[in-house]
Short mmCIF file of N, CA and C in Angstrom, two decimals:
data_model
loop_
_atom_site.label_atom_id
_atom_site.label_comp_id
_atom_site.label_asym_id
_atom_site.label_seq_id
_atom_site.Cartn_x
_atom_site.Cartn_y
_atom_site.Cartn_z
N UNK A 13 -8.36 -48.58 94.93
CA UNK A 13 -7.10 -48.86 94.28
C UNK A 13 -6.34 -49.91 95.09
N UNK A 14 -5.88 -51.09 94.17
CA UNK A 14 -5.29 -51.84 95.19
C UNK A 14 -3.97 -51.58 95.14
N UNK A 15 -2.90 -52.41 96.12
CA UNK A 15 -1.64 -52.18 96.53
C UNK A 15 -0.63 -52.80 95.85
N UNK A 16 -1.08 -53.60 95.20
CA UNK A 16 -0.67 -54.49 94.27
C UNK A 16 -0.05 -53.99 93.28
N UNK A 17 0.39 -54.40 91.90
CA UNK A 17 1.28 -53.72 90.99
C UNK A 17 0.66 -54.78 90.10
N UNK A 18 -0.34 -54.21 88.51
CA UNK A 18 -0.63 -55.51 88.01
C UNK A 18 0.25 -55.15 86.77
N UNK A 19 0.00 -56.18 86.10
CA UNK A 19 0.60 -56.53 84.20
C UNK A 19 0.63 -54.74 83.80
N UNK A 20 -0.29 -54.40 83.69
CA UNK A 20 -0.73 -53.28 82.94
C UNK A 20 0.24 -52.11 83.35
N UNK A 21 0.04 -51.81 84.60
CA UNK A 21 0.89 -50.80 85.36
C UNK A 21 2.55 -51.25 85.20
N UNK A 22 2.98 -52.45 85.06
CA UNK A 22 4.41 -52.29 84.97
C UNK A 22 4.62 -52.22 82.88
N UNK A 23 3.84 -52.67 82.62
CA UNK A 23 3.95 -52.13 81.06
C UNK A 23 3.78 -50.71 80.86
N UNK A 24 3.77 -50.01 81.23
CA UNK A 24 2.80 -48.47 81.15
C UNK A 24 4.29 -48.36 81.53
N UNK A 25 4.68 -48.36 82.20
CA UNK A 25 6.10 -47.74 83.20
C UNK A 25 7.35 -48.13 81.94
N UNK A 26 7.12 -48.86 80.70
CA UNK A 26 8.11 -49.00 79.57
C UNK A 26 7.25 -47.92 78.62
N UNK A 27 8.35 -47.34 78.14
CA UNK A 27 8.44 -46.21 76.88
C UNK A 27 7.86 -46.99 75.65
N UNK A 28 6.59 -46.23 75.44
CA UNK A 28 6.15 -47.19 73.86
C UNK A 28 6.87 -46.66 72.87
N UNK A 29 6.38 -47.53 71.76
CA UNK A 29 7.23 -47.87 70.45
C UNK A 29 7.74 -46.56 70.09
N UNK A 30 6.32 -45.21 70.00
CA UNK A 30 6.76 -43.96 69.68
C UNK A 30 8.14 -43.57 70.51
N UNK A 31 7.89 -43.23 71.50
CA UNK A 31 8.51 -42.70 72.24
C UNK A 31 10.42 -43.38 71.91
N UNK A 32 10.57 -44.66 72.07
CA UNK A 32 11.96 -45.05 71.46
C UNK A 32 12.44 -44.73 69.92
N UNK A 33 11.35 -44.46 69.02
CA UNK A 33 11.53 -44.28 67.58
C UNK A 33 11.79 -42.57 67.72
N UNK A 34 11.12 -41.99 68.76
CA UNK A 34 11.62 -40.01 68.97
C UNK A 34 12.92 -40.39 69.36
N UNK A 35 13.31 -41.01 70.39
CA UNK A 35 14.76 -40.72 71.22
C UNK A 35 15.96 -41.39 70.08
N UNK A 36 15.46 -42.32 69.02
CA UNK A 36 16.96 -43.19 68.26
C UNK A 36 16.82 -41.92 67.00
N UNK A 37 15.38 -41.48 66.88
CA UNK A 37 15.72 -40.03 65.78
C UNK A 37 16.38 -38.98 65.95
N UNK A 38 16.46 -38.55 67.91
CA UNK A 38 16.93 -37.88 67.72
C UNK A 38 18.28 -37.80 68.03
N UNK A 39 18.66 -38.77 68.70
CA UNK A 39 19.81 -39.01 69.11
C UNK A 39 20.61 -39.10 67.61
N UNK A 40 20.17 -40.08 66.59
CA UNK A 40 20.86 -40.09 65.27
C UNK A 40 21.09 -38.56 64.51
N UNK A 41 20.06 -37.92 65.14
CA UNK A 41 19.78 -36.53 64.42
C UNK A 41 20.91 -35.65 64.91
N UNK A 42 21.03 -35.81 66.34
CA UNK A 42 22.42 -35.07 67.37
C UNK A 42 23.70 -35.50 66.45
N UNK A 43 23.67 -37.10 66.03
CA UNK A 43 25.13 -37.24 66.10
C UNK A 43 25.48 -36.83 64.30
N UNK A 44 24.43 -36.73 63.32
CA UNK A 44 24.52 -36.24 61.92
C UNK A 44 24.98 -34.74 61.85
N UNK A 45 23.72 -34.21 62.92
CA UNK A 45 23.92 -32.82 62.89
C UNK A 45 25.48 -32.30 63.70
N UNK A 46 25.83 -32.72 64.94
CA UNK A 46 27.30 -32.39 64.93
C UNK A 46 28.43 -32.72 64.34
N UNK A 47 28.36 -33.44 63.56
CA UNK A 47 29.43 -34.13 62.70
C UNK A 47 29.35 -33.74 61.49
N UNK A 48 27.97 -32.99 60.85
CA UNK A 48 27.77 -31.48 59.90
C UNK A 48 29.00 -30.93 60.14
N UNK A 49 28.27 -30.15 61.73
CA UNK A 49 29.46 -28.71 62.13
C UNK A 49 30.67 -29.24 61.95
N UNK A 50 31.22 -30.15 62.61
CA UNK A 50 32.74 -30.49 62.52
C UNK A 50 32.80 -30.84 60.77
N UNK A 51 32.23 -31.34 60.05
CA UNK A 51 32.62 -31.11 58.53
C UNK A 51 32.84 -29.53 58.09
N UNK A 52 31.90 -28.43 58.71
CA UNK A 52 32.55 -27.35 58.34
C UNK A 52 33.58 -26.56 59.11
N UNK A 53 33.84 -27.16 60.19
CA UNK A 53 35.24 -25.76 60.93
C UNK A 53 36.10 -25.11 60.36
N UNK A 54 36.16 -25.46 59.19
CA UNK A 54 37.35 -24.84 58.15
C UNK A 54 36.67 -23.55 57.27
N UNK A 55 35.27 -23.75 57.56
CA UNK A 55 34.76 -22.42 56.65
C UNK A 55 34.91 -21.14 57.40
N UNK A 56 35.15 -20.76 56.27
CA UNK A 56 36.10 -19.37 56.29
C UNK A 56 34.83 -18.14 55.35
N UNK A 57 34.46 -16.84 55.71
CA UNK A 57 33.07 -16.43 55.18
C UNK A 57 33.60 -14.66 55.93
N UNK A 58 33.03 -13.88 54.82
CA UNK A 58 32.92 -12.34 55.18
C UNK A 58 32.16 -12.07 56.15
N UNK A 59 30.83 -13.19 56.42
CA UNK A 59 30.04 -12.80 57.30
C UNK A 59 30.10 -13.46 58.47
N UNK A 60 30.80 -12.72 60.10
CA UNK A 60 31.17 -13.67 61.35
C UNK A 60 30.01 -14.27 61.18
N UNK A 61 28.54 -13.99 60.86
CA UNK A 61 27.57 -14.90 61.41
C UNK A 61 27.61 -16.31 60.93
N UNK A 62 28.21 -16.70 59.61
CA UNK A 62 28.41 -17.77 59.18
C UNK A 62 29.56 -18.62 59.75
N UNK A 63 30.61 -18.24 60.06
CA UNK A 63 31.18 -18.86 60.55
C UNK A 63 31.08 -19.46 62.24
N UNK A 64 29.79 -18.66 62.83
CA UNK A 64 29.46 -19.33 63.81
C UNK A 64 28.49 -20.38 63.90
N UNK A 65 28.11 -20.33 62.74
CA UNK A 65 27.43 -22.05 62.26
C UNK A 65 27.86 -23.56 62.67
N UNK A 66 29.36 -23.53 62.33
CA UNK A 66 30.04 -24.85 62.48
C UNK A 66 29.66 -25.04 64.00
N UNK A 67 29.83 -24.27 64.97
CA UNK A 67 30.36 -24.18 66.19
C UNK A 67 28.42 -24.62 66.91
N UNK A 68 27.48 -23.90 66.33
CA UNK A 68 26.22 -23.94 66.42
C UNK A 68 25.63 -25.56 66.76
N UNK A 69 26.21 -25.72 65.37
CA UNK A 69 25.18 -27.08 64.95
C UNK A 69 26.15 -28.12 65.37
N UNK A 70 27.42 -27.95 66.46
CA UNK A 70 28.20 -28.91 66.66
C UNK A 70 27.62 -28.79 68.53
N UNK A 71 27.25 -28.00 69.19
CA UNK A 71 26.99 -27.70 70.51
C UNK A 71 25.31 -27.93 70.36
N UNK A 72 24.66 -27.68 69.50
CA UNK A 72 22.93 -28.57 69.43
C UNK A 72 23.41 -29.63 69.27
N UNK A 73 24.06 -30.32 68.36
CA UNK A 73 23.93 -31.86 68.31
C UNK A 73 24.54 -32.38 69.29
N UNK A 74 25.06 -31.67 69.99
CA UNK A 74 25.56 -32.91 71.58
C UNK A 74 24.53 -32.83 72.47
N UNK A 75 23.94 -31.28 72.46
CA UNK A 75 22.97 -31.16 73.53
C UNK A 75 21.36 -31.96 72.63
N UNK A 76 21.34 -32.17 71.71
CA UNK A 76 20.40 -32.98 71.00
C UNK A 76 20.75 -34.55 71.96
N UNK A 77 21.69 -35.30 71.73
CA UNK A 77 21.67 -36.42 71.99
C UNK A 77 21.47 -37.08 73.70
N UNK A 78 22.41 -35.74 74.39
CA UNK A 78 21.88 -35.62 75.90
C UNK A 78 20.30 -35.69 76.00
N UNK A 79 19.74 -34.93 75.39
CA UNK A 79 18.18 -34.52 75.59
C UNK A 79 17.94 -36.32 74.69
N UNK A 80 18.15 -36.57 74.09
CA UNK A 80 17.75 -37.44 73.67
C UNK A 80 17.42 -38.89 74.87
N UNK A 81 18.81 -39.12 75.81
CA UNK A 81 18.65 -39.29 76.30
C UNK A 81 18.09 -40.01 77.81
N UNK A 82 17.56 -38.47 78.18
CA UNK A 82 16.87 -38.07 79.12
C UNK A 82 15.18 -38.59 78.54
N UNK A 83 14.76 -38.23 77.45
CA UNK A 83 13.55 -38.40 76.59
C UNK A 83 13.61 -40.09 76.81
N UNK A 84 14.54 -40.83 76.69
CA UNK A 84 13.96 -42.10 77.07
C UNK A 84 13.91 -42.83 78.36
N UNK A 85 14.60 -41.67 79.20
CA UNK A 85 14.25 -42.22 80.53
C UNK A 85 12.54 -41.84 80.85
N UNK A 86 12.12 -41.19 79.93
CA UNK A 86 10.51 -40.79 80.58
C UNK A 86 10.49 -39.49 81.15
N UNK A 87 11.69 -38.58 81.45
CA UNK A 87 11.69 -36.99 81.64
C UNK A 87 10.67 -36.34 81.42
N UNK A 88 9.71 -35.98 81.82
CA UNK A 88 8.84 -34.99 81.26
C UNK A 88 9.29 -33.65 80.79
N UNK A 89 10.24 -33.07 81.47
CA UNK A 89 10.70 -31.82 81.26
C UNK A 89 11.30 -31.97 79.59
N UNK A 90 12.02 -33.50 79.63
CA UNK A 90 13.14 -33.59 78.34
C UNK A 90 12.17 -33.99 77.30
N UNK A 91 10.82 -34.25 77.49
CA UNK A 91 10.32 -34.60 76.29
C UNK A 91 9.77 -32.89 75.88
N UNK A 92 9.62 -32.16 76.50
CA UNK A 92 9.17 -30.66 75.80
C UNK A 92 10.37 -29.71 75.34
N UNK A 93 11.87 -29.93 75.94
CA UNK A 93 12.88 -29.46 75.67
C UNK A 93 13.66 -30.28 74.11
N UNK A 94 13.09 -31.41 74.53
CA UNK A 94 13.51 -32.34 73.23
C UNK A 94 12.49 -32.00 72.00
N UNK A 95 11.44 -31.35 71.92
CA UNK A 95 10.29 -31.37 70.83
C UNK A 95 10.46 -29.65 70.66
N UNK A 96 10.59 -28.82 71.48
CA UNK A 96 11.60 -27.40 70.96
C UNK A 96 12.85 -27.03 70.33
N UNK A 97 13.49 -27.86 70.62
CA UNK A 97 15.21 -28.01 70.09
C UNK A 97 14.98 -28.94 69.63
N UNK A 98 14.28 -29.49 68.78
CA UNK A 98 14.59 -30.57 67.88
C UNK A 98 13.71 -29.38 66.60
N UNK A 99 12.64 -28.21 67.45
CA UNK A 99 12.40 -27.53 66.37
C UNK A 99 13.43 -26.55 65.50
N UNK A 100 14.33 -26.42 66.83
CA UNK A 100 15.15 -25.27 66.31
C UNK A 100 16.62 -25.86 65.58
N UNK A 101 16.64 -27.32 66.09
CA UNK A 101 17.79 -28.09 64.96
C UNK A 101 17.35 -27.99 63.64
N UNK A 102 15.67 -28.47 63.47
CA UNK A 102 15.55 -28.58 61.97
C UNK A 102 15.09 -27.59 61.51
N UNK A 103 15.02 -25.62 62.18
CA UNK A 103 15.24 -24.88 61.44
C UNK A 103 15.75 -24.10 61.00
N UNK A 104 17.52 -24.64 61.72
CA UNK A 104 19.09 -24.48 61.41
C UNK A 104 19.21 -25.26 60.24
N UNK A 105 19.21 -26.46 60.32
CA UNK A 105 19.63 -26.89 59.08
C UNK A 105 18.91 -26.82 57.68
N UNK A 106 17.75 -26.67 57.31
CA UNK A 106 16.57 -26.70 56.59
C UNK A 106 17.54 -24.63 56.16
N UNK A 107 17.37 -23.89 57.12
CA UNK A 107 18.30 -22.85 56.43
C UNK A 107 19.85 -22.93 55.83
N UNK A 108 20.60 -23.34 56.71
CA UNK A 108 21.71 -23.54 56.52
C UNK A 108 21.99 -24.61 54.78
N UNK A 109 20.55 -25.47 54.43
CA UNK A 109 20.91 -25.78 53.37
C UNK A 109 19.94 -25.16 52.35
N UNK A 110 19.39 -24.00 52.68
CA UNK A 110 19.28 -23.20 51.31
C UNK A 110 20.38 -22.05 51.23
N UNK A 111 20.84 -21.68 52.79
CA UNK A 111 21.60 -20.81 52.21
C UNK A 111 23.23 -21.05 51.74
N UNK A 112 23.83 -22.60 51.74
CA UNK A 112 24.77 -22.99 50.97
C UNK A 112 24.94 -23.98 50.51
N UNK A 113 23.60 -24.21 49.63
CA UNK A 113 23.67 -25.40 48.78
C UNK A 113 23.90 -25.02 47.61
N UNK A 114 24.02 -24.22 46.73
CA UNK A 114 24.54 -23.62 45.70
C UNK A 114 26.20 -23.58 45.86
N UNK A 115 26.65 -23.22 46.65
CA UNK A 115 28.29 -23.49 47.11
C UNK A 115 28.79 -24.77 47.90
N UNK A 116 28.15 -24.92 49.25
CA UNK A 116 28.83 -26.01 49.69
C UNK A 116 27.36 -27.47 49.95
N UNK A 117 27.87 -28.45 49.10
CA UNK A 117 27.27 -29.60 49.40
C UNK A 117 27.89 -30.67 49.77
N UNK A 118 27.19 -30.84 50.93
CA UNK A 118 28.26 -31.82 51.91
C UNK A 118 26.92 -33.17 52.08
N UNK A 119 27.28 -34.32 52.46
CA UNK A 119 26.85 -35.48 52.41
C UNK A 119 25.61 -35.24 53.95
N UNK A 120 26.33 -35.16 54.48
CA UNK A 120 26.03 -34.90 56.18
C UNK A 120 24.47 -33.66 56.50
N UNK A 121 24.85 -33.03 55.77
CA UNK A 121 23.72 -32.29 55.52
C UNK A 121 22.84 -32.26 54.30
N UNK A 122 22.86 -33.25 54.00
CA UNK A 122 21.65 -34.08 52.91
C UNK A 122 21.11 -34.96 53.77
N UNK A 123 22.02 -35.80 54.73
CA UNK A 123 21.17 -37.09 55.52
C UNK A 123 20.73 -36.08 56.53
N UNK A 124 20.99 -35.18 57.01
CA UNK A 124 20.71 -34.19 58.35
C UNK A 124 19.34 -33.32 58.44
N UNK A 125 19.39 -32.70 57.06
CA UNK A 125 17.95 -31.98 57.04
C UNK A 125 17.08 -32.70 57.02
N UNK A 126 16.55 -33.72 56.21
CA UNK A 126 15.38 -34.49 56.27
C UNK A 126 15.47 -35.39 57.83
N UNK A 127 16.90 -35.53 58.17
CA UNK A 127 16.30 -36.48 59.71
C UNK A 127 15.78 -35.63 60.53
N UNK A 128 16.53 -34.30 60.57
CA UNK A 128 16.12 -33.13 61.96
C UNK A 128 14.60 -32.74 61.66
N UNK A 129 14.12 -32.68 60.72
CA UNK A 129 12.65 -32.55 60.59
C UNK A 129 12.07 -33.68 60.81
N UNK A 130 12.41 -35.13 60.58
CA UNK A 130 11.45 -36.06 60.91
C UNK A 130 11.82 -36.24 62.78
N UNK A 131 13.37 -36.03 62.89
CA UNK A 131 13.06 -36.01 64.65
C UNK A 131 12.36 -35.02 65.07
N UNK A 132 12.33 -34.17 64.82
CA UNK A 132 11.30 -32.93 65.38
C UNK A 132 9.97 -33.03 65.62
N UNK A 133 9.32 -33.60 64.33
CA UNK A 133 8.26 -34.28 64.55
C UNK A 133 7.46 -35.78 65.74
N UNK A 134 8.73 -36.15 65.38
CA UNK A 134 8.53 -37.30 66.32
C UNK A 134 8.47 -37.50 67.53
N UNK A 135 9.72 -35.97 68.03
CA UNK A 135 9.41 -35.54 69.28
C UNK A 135 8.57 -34.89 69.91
N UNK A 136 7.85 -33.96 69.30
CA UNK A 136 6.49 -33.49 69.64
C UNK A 136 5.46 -34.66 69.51
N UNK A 137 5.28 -35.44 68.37
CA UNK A 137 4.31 -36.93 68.82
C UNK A 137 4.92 -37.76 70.10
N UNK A 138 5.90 -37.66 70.65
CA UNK A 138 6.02 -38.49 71.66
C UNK A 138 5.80 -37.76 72.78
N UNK A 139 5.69 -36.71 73.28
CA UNK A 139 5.04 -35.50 74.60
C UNK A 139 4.11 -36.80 74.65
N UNK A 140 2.91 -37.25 74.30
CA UNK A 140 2.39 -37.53 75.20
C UNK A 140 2.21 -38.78 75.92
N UNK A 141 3.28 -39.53 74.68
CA UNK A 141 3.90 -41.48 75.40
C UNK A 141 4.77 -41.04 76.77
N UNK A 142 5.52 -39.90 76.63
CA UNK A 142 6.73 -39.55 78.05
C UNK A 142 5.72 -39.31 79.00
N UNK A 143 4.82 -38.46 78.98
CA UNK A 143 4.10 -38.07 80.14
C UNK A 143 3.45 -39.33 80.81
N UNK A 144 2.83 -40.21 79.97
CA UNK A 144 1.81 -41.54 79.91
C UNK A 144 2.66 -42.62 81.04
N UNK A 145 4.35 -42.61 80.59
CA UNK A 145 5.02 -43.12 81.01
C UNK A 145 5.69 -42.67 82.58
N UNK A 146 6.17 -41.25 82.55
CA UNK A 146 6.86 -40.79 83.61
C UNK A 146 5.17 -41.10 84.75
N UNK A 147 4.09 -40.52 84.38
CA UNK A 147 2.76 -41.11 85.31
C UNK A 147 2.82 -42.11 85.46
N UNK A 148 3.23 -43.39 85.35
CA UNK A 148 3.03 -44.57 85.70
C UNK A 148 3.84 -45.23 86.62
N UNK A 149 5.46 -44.52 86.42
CA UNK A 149 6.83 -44.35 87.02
C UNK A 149 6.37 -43.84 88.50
N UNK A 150 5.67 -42.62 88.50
CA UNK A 150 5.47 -41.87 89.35
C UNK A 150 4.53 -43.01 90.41
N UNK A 151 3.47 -43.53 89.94
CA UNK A 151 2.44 -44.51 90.56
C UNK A 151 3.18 -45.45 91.11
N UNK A 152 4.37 -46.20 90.89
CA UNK A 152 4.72 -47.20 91.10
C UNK A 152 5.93 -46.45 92.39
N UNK A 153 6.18 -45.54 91.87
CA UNK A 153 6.94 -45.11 93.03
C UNK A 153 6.20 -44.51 94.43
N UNK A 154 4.85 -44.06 94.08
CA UNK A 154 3.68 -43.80 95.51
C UNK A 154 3.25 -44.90 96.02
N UNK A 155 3.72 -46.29 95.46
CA UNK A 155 3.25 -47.71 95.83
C UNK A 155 3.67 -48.33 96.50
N UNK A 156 5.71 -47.40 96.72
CA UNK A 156 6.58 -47.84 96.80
C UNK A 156 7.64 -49.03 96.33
N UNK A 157 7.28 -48.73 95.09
CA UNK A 157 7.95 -49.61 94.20
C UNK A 157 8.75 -48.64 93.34
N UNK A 158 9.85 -48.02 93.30
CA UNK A 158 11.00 -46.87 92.96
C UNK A 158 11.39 -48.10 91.50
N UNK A 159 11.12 -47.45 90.46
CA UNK A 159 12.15 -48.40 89.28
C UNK A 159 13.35 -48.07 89.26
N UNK A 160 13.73 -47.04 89.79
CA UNK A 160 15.09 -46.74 89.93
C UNK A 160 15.43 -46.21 88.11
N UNK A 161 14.43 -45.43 87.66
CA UNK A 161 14.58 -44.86 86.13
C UNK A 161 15.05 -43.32 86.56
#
């Protein structure tokens, strides 16, 4: 192995195409899905569990966009935390709009369900561009070359 740093190795150390198309899904997905919840704070429901919805899907979608992120710095940890909670965003909302789409239809959660399922997806296809990437990060930093990511 030489000491050198070639073409290849500092390309490897940038996030491919996947990997930026997971982090702008889900980050868009964070900021749809909390701006859902804040469209509902006013709902008012017999059942406390519903009314802790607004509050739900307004505290995932911030922690969605944090994780989001982290996922494009190359995190390994944030790309498996980002591809779990991006499962459990889209299977909050995917419920949340069968169980009040007959009563409440809101704009936000029409663009929200179909994105939180396609970020979800996208984040589990990108596990293995983050890893591909944070390894290469890692190489360049045993080379002593720190990207400072």
């Amino acid at each position: 192995m030489t000491d050198e740093l070639s073409d290849a190795d500092l390309k490897a150390a940038e996030p491919s195409m996947i990997v930026k198309m997971a982090c702008v899904a889900q980050g868009l997905t964070g900021l749809v899905v909390a701006l859902s919840g804040v469209q509902l704070l006013g709902l008012r429901s017999v059942h406390s569990v519903v009314e802790m919805v607004p509050w739900f899907l307004i505290v995932s979608g911030v922690a969605q966009i944090a994780v989001a992120a982290q996922v494009f710095r190359a995190r390994p940890w944030a790309a498996y935390v980002g591809a779990g909670h991006g499962g459990v965003v889209a299977l909050a909302m995917v419920g949340w709009l069968f169980y009040a789409f007959p009563n409440i239809v809101s704009c936000m959660q029409m663009i929200g369900t179909p994105l939180s399922v396609l970020s979800a997806i996208l984040a589990v296809v990108a596990v293995p561009g983050v890893l591909h990437t944070a390894a290469a990060r890692q190489r360049h930093a045993d080379q002593g070359t720190p990207l400072g990511f």
